[in-house]
XYZ file of C-alpha atoms in Angstrom:
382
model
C -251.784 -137.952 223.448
C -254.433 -137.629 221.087
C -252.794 -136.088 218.694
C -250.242 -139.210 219.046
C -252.733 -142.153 218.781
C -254.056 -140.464 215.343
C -250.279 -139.893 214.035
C -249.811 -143.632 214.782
C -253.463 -144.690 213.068
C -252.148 -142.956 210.072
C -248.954 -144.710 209.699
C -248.443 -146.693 206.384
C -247.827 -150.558 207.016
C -244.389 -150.757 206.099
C -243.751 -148.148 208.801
C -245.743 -149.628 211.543
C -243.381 -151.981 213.632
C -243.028 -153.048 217.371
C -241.747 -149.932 218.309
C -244.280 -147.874 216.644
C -246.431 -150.112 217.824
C -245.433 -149.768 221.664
C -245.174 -146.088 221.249
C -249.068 -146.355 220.416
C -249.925 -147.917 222.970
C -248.218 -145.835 225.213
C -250.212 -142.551 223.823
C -253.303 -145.025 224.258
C -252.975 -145.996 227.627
C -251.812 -141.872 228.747
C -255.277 -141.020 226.975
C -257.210 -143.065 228.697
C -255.442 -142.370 232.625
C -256.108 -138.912 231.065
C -259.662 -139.573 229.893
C -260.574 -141.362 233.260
C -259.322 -138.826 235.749
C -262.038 -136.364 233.317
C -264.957 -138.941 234.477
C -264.847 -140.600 230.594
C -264.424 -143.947 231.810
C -266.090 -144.693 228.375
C -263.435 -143.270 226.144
C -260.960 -144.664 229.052
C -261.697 -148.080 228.501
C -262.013 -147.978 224.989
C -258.380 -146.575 224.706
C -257.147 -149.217 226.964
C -258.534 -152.133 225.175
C -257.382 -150.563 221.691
C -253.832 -150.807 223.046
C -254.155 -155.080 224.554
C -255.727 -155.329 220.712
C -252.890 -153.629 219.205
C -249.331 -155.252 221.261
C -251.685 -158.789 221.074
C -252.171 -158.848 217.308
C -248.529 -158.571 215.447
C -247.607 -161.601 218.065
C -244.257 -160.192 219.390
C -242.850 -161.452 222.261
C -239.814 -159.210 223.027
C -239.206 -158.249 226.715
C -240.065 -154.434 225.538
C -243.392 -155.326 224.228
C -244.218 -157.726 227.025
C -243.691 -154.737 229.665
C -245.430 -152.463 227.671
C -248.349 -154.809 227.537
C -247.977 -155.564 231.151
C -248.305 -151.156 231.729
C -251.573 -151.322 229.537
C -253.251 -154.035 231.750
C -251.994 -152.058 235.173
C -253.991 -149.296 233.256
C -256.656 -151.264 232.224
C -257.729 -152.857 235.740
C -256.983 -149.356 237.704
C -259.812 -147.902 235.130
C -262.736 -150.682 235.275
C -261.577 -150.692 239.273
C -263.150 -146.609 239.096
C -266.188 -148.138 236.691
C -267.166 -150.234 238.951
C -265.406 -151.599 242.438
C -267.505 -154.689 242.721
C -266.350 -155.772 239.122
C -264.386 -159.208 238.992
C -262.231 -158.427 236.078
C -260.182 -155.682 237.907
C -258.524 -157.935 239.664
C -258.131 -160.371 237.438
C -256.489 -157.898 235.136
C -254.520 -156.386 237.508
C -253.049 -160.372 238.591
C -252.334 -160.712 234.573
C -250.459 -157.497 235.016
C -248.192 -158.517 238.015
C -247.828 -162.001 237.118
C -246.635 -160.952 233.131
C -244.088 -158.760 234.423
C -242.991 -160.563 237.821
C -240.279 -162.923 235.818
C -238.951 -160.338 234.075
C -238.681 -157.586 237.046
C -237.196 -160.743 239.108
C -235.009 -162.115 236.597
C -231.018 -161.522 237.036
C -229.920 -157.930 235.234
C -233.778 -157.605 234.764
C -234.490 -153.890 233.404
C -235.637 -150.586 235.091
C -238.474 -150.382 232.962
C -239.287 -154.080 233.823
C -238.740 -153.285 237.565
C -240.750 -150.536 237.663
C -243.321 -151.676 235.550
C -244.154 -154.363 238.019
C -244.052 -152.351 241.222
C -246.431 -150.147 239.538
C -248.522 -153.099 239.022
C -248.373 -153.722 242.612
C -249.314 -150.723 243.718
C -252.319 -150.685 241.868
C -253.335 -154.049 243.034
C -252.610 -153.838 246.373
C -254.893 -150.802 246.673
C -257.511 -152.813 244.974
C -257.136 -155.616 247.565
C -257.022 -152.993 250.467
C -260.789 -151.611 249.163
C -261.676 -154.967 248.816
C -261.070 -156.060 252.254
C -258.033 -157.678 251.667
C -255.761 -156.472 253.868
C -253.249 -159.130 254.192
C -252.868 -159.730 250.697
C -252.755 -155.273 250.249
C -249.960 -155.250 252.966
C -247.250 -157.711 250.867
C -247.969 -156.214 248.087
C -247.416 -152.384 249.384
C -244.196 -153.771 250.571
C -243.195 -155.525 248.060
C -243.327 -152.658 245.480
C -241.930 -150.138 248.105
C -238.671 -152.494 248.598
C -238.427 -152.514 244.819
C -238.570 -148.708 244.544
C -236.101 -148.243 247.146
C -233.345 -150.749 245.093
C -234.267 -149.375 241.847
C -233.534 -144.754 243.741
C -230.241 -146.365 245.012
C -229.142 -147.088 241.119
C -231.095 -144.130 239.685
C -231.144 -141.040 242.683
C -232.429 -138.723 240.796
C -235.580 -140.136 238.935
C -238.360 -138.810 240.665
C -240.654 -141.483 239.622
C -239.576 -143.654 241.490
C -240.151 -141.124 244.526
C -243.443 -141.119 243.778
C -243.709 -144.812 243.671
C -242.502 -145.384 246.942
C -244.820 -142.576 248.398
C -247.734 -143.877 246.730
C -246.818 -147.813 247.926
C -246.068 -146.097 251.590
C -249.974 -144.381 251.192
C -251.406 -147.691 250.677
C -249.560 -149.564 253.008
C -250.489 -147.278 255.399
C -254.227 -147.681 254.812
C -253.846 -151.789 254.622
C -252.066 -151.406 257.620
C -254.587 -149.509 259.843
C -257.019 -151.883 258.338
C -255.471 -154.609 259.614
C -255.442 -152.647 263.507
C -251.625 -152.671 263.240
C -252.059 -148.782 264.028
C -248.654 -148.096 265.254
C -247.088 -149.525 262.312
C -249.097 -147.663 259.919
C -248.205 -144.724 261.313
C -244.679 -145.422 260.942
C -244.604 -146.067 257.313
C -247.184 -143.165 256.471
C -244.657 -140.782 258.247
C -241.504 -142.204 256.495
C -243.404 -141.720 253.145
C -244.347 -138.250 254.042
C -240.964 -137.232 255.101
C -239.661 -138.955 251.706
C -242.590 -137.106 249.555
C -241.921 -134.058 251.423
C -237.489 -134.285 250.369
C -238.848 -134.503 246.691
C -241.231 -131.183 246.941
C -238.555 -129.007 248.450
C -236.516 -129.648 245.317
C -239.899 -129.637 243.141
C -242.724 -127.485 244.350
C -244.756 -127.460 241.103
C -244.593 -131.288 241.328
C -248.388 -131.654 241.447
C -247.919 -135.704 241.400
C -246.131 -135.254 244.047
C -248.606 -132.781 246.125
C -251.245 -135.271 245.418
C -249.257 -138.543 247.159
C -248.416 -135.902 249.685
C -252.459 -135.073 250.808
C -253.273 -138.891 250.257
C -250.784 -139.797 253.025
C -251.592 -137.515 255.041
C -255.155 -138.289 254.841
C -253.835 -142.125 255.801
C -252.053 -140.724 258.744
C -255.074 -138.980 259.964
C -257.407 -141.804 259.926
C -254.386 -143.993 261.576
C -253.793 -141.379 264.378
C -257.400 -141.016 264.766
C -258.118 -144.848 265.181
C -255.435 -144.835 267.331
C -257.141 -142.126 269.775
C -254.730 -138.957 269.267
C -257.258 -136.968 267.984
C -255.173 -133.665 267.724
C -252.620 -135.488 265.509
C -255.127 -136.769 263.512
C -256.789 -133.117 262.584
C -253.075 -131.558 261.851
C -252.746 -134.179 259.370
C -256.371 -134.086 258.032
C -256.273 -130.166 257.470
C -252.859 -130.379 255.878
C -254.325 -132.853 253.579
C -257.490 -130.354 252.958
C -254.784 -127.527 252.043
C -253.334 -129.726 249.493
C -256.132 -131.263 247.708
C -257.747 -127.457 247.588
C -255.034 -126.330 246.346
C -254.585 -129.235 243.621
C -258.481 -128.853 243.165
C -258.118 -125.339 242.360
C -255.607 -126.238 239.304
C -257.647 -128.531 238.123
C -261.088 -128.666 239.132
C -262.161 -131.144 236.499
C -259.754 -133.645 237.877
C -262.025 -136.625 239.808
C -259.671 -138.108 241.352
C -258.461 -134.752 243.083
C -261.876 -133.971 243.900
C -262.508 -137.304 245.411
C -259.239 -137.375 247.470
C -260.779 -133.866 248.722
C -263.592 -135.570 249.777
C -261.563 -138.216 251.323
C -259.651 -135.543 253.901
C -262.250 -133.681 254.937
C -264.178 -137.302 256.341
C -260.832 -137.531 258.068
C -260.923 -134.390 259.503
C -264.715 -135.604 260.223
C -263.744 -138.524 262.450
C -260.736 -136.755 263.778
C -262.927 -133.629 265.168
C -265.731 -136.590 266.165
C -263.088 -138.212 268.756
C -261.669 -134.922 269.641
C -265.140 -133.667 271.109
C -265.486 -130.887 268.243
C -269.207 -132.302 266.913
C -270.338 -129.090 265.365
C -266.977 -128.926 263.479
C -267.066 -133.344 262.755
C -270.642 -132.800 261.423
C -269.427 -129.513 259.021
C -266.473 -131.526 257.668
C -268.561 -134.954 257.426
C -270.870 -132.975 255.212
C -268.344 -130.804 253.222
C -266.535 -134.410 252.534
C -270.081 -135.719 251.259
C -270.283 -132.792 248.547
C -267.478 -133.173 247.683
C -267.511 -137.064 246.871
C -271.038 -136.246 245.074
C -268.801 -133.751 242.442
C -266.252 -136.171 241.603
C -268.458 -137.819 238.897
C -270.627 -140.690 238.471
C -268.321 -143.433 238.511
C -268.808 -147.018 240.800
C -266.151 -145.843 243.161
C -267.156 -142.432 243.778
C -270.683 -143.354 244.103
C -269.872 -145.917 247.044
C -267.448 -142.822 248.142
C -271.086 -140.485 248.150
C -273.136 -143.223 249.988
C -270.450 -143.870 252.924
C -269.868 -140.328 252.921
C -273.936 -139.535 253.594
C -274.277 -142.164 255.964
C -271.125 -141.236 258.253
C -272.602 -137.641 258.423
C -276.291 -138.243 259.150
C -274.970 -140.765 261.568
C -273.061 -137.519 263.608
C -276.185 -135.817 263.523
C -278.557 -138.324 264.522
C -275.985 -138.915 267.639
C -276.180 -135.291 267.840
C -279.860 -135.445 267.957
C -280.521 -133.253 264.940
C -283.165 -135.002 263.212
C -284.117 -132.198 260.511
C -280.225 -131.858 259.428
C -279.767 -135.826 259.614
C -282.644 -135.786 256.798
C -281.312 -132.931 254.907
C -278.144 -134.170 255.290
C -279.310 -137.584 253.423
C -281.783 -136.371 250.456
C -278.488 -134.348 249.797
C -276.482 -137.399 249.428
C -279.130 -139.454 247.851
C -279.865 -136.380 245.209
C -276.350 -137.761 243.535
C -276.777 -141.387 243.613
C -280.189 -141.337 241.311
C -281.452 -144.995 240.659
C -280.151 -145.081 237.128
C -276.765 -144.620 237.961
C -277.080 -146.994 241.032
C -278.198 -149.818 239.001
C -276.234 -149.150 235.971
C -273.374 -150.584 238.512
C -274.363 -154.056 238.845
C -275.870 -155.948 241.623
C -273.092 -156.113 243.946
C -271.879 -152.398 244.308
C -276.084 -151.973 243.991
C -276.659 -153.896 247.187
C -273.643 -152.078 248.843
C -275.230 -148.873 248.421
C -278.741 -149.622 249.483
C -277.489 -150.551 252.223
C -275.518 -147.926 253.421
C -278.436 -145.514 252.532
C -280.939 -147.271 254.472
C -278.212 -147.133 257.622
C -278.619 -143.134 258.657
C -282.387 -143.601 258.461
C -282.812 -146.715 260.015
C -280.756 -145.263 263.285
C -282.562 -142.016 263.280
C -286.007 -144.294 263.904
C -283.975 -145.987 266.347
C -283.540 -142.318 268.356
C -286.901 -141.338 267.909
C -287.770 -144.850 269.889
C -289.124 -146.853 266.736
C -287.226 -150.078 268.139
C -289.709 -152.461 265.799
C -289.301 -150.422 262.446
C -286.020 -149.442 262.586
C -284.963 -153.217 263.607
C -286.841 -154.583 260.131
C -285.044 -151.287 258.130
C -281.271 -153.265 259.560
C -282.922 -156.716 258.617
C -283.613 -155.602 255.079
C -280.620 -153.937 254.510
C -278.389 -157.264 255.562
């Protein structure tokens, strides 16, 4: 992709066009998903902002440029949303991005591109409204772009894009879902997904795309069987999800987002083993899911990932009554959220982790019977 953006740089004027123009910012915007899943988000943004400059400034207002520009700002919000979670702007990017390309995806004959382009867009921002506690608003979307992916297989069969599309909509629907204590229908949808996902690695095991949607429902699933007290469902799920994202991890292990999702399935496996009486294994996969959140880079959203992570562990042990592990287990954390990153975040995200550091050590003064202190340590933290 690099090697694309600097072809295109070098272009004389008379050759550069809308086309060439689009086809830049396509190598823009596949640099910076590139650069952002490396932990560049730097480079990432940059990249992403080149390519608004670039379909903005010869004023062109074809449907292919339009839907192009509508990809680059579904890029552009999923990248500040891994800056920095508490950030305003993602969403309002990602709304630019649905609302450009929702005419044209909805209009009669509208294009594939233009249909997929916008349930891509949805996708993105419904899993931005899920993490922000929107659930409602994350549920229509999910749907939305997983009805659209199902029309769009039955005139293409064979594009497995749009498989992943639908798997990916079906993971975050499934999340929203749960969220939203509608665990029964979660499960549904995070089991039709799978079983979809699943159809599309049997004909293409090397598909690491799909591998990764795979482990990321699965994780869903576990947390939704978990919540909804079947415990040994919820651990089958959670280690097939672990066997995946290892597995993905160990192909690329410079790849945050893989790392991350790692992180993600072993908490499930955490809270899965917690219900299921297993504390000594919880407590092992609660910490093994905190490490790995604290090597999947410095970003906003793996940083909140670290400090929920720490605090969900500690918090077995101090149930546990393990009060040397509970504070191992949270200068660990707290040894990858240094106060320079923290604050480098912004107020908001800031706050958020504060305060889920100061939970673990506020309840293990509550167990040792420091009613008083621990009671000003919740105050100060809401």
């Amino acid at each position: 992709s690099q090697r694309e953006i600097d072809y295109f740089r070098h272009l004389p004027p008379q050759l550069q066009n809308p086309a060439t123009e689009r086809s830049g910012a396509l190598a823009l915007i596949t640099h910076a998903r590139a650069a952002d899943l490396l932990g560049d988000t730097a480079t990432a943004l940059d990249n992403a902002n080149e390519a608004v400059r670039l379909l903005q400034r010869g004023g062109d207002r074809s449907d292919a440029t339009l839907v192009m520009l509508g990809r680059v700002y579904t890029a552009l919000g999923g990248i500040i949303t891994d800056r920095n979670p508490s950030d305003p702007k993602s969403h309002a990017v990602l709304v630019r991005a649905a609302d450009l390309l929702r005419p044209m995806a909805e209009r009669p004959g509208a294009s594939v591109s233009a249909r997929q382009a916008y349930a891509e867009a949805l996708i993105l921002l419904g899993w931005r409204n899920g993490k922000s506690g929107r659930g409602d608003e994350a549920a229509r979307e999910e749907l939305e772009a997983m009805r659209m992916a199902v029309k769009l297989r039955a005139e293409r069969p064979t594009d497995p894009a749009l498989v992943l599309d639908y798997s990916l909509a079906g993971a975050w629907l499934t999340g929203a879902l749960d969220d939203l204590g509608r665990t029964d229908e979660a499960r549904r949808t995070g089991e039709d997904a799978l079983a979809v996902v699943n159809q599309l690695l049997v004909q293409r095991p090397e598909d690491r795309e799909a591998l990764a949607n795979k482990a990321i429902l699965e994780t869903g699933l576990a947390f939704a069987t978990a919540y909804g007290l079947a415990p040994a469902a919820a651990r089958r799920f959670a280690s097939q999800a672990i066997h995946a994202q290892l597995a993905l991890v160990r192909l690329e292990p410079a790849n945050t987002e893989y790392v991350n999702n790692l992180g993600a399935a072993y908490y499930a496996l955490a809270r899965a083993s917690w219900q299921a009486g297993r504390l000594r294994e919880a407590i092992a996969a609660g910490r093994r899911g905190m490490e790995s959140f604290g090597q999947a880079g410095t970003s906003g959203f793996v940083l909140r990932n670290v400090a929920f992570g720490t605090a969900n562990a500690a918090y077995m042990q101090v149930l546990s009554e393990d009060p040397e592990r509970t504070v191992s287990t949270v200068a660990a954390g707290n040894a990858f959220l240094s106060p320079s990153r923290v604050h480098a975040l912004g107020l908001t995200s800031e706050a958020v982790i504060h305060a889920t550091q100061a939970f673990p050590v506020a309840a293990l003064v509550y167990e040792r019977g420091d009613s008083a202190a621990a009671l000003r340590m919740a105050r100060a933290a809401l």
